[in-house]
Coordinates of C-alpha atoms in Angstrom, one line a residue:
M1 CA -11.4 33.0 31.8
T2 CA -14.0 32.5 34.7
W3 CA -16.4 29.7 35.0
T4 CA -19.5 30.7 36.4
R5 CA -20.2 26.4 37.5
T6 CA -19.2 24.3 39.6
P7 CA -16.2 22.3 39.6
Q8 CA -19.2 19.5 39.6
A9 CA -21.8 21.0 37.5
R10 CA -18.6 21.6 35.1
L11 CA -17.7 17.3 35.1
S12 CA -21.6 16.6 34.9
L13 CA -21.6 18.4 31.8
A14 CA -18.8 17.2 30.5
R15 CA -19.9 13.5 31.4
E16 CA -23.3 14.5 28.9
R17 CA -21.3 15.4 26.3
G18 CA -19.1 13.3 25.7
R19 CA -15.7 14.6 26.8
V20 CA -12.9 13.7 29.0
R21 CA -12.4 15.0 31.8
V22 CA -8.4 16.3 32.1
C23 CA -6.8 17.8 35.6
L24 CA -3.1 18.9 35.5
G25 CA -1.2 21.0 37.3
K26 CA -2.5 22.5 40.8
A27 CA -5.0 19.9 42.8
G28 CA -8.7 22.0 41.0
E29 CA -6.7 23.1 38.2
C30 CA -9.4 21.5 35.1
W31 CA -9.6 21.9 30.9
F32 CA -12.3 19.6 29.6
A33 CA -10.7 18.6 26.4
H34 CA -13.1 18.2 23.0
Y35 CA -12.1 14.5 22.2
L36 CA -14.2 11.8 21.5
S37 CA -15.5 9.5 24.3
C38 CA -14.0 6.8 25.5
E39 CA -16.6 4.2 23.9
Q40 CA -17.1 6.1 20.6
I41 CA -13.0 5.6 20.5
K42 CA -11.7 2.5 18.1
R43 CA -8.7 0.8 18.4
S44 CA -6.6 1.7 15.4
M45 CA -6.7 -0.6 12.3
T46 CA -3.4 -3.0 11.8
K47 CA -2.0 -2.5 8.3
G48 CA -3.9 -5.9 7.0
E49 CA -7.3 -5.3 8.4
R50 CA -6.9 -2.2 6.2
I51 CA -5.5 -3.5 3.3
S52 CA -8.9 -6.2 3.1
Q53 CA -11.5 -2.7 3.8
F54 CA -9.4 -1.4 0.8
V55 CA -9.9 -5.0 -0.9
A56 CA -13.6 -5.0 0.1
E57 CA -14.0 -1.6 -1.4
L58 CA -12.1 -2.5 -4.6
T59 CA -14.2 -5.7 -4.7
G60 CA -17.8 -4.4 -3.0
G61 CA -17.6 -7.7 -0.4
D62 CA -16.2 -8.9 2.3
V63 CA -13.0 -10.5 2.4
G64 CA -10.1 -11.4 4.3
P65 CA -6.3 -12.9 3.2
D66 CA -6.9 -16.7 3.5
E67 CA -8.5 -17.8 0.4
K68 CA -6.3 -20.3 -0.5
D69 CA -7.8 -20.1 -4.8
V70 CA -5.0 -17.6 -5.4
V71 CA -6.4 -16.9 -9.5
N72 CA -9.5 -16.2 -7.5
H73 CA -8.1 -14.9 -5.1
P74 CA -9.7 -11.1 -4.3
F75 CA -6.1 -9.7 -2.6
Y76 CA -4.4 -11.0 -6.4
R77 CA -6.9 -10.0 -8.2
A78 CA -6.9 -6.5 -6.5
F79 CA -3.2 -6.3 -7.2
F80 CA -3.9 -6.4 -11.1
R81 CA -6.4 -4.0 -11.0
C82 CA -4.2 -1.6 -9.5
W83 CA -1.9 -2.2 -11.7
N84 CA -3.8 -1.6 -14.5
E85 CA -4.7 1.8 -12.7
Q86 CA -0.8 2.4 -12.0
R87 CA -1.5 2.2 -8.4
Y88 CA 1.1 0.6 -7.5
Y89 CA 1.7 1.6 -4.3
E90 CA -1.2 -0.3 -3.3
A91 CA -0.7 -3.0 -5.7
H92 CA 2.2 -3.0 -4.0
D93 CA 0.2 -3.3 0.0
V94 CA -2.4 -5.3 -1.4
L95 CA 0.1 -8.3 -2.5
E96 CA 2.4 -8.0 0.4
Q97 CA -0.6 -9.1 2.4
L98 CA -0.6 -12.5 0.8
W99 CA 2.8 -12.8 0.3
L100 CA 3.4 -13.0 4.0
K101 CA 0.2 -15.5 5.1
S102 CA 2.4 -17.5 2.2
K103 CA 4.3 -20.4 3.5
S104 CA 4.7 -22.1 -0.4
R105 CA 6.8 -21.8 -3.3
D106 CA 4.5 -18.7 -4.3
A107 CA 6.6 -16.8 -1.4
N108 CA 9.2 -15.3 -4.7
Y109 CA 6.3 -15.4 -6.7
F110 CA 4.2 -12.8 -4.8
K111 CA 7.8 -11.3 -4.0
G112 CA 8.8 -10.6 -7.7
L113 CA 5.6 -9.3 -8.2
I114 CA 5.6 -6.9 -5.3
Q115 CA 8.8 -5.8 -6.2
A116 CA 8.1 -5.0 -9.9
A117 CA 5.8 -2.8 -8.4
G118 CA 8.2 -1.2 -6.5
A119 CA 10.1 -1.0 -9.4
F120 CA 7.3 1.1 -10.5
V121 CA 6.6 3.3 -7.8
H122 CA 10.1 4.3 -8.0
L123 CA 9.6 4.8 -12.1
Q124 CA 5.9 6.8 -11.0
K125 CA 7.1 9.7 -8.8
R126 CA 10.1 10.4 -11.0
F127 CA 8.2 11.2 -13.6
E128 CA 5.7 13.5 -11.6
H129 CA 8.3 14.8 -9.9
P130 CA 11.7 14.5 -11.8
S131 CA 13.9 17.7 -10.4
H132 CA 12.7 16.7 -6.5
A133 CA 15.5 16.3 -4.6
K134 CA 14.5 12.4 -3.7
H135 CA 12.2 11.4 -6.4
G136 CA 14.9 12.8 -9.0
R137 CA 17.2 10.2 -7.7
R138 CA 15.1 7.0 -8.0
L139 CA 16.3 5.8 -11.3
P140 CA 18.5 3.4 -10.0
P141 CA 16.7 2.0 -7.4
A142 CA 13.5 0.8 -9.8
V143 CA 17.0 -1.3 -12.2
R144 CA 17.9 -2.9 -9.3
L145 CA 14.5 -4.0 -8.6
F146 CA 13.2 -4.6 -12.1
R147 CA 16.3 -7.1 -11.2
L148 CA 15.1 -8.0 -8.8
A149 CA 11.7 -8.8 -9.2
E150 CA 12.9 -10.7 -13.0
K151 CA 14.6 -12.8 -10.8
N152 CA 12.2 -14.1 -8.5
L153 CA 9.6 -14.1 -11.1
S154 CA 12.2 -16.4 -13.6
S155 CA 11.4 -19.7 -12.5
F156 CA 7.8 -20.0 -12.7
T157 CA 8.1 -18.8 -16.6
P158 CA 5.9 -19.4 -18.9
R159 CA 2.6 -18.7 -17.5
H160 CA 1.6 -19.1 -13.6
H161 CA -1.5 -18.4 -11.6
G162 CA -3.3 -17.4 -15.0
L163 CA 0.0 -14.8 -15.8
D164 CA 2.5 -14.9 -18.6
V165 CA 5.0 -14.4 -17.0
A166 CA 7.5 -15.0 -19.5
A167 CA 5.8 -11.5 -20.8
L168 CA 6.2 -9.7 -17.7
C169 CA 10.1 -10.6 -17.0
E170 CA 10.8 -9.8 -20.8
L171 CA 9.0 -6.4 -20.2
L172 CA 11.6 -5.6 -16.4
R173 CA 14.1 -6.3 -18.1
A174 CA 13.4 -4.4 -21.1
Y175 CA 12.5 -1.2 -18.5
A176 CA 15.6 -2.0 -16.8
D177 CA 17.9 -1.7 -19.7
Q178 CA 16.8 1.3 -21.6
I179 CA 16.8 2.8 -17.9
V180 CA 20.9 2.1 -18.1
A181 CA 20.7 2.2 -22.1
S182 CA 20.6 6.0 -21.2
D183 CA 22.5 6.0 -18.6
Y184 CA 19.9 6.3 -15.5
K185 CA 19.1 9.8 -17.2
T186 CA 15.4 8.9 -19.0
N187 CA 12.4 7.4 -17.4
P188 CA 10.7 5.3 -19.9
W189 CA 7.6 5.1 -18.0
S190 CA 5.1 7.9 -18.1
P191 CA 1.1 7.3 -17.6
K192 CA 0.2 7.7 -21.2
T193 CA 2.5 4.1 -21.7
A194 CA 2.0 2.6 -18.6
P195 CA 1.8 -1.5 -19.0
K196 CA -0.8 -3.5 -17.9
L197 CA -0.8 -7.5 -17.0
K198 CA -3.4 -9.5 -17.6
V199 CA -4.5 -12.9 -15.9
M200 CA -6.3 -15.6 -17.7

């Protein structure tokens, strides 16, 4: 391809159009990449910033993970909303932001809820792709997470931060026991029978 413009004219035109000038190889060999200008490039968001944005979209407001009232905390509420919408992976991510900032006894409570959501991620993936090489083997890790979640949550029974923790522990135990009783062959989860959690 032959250029009719001078190198200076091409550079000027590239700057006007917001393109970045890239010089590679021998002197005088230049190509113009069709990328955003330096001013248009935004730094990438951290995971915490992405989660804050996600929760803000769910709640319709500006949020951050630093609020002190756990029961009314947007991230805590978003966890239950995601859970009840069967968005277990998102529920896990949202609550992880609270767990990472928690230095109190609640850390194990949050960890247990995160593990419970993770177990349901395994069951959901297995339901969606039962013969997939990876997803077909998700029942044993789900049972391990159910057991870990129950262990972490059991010290918060009967209720904690508006949640019936005793009922949740019973639910987690029942799911794990059903899987083990089937010799890890039957997935007890389905979208129609997915459990819901309620915070009072």
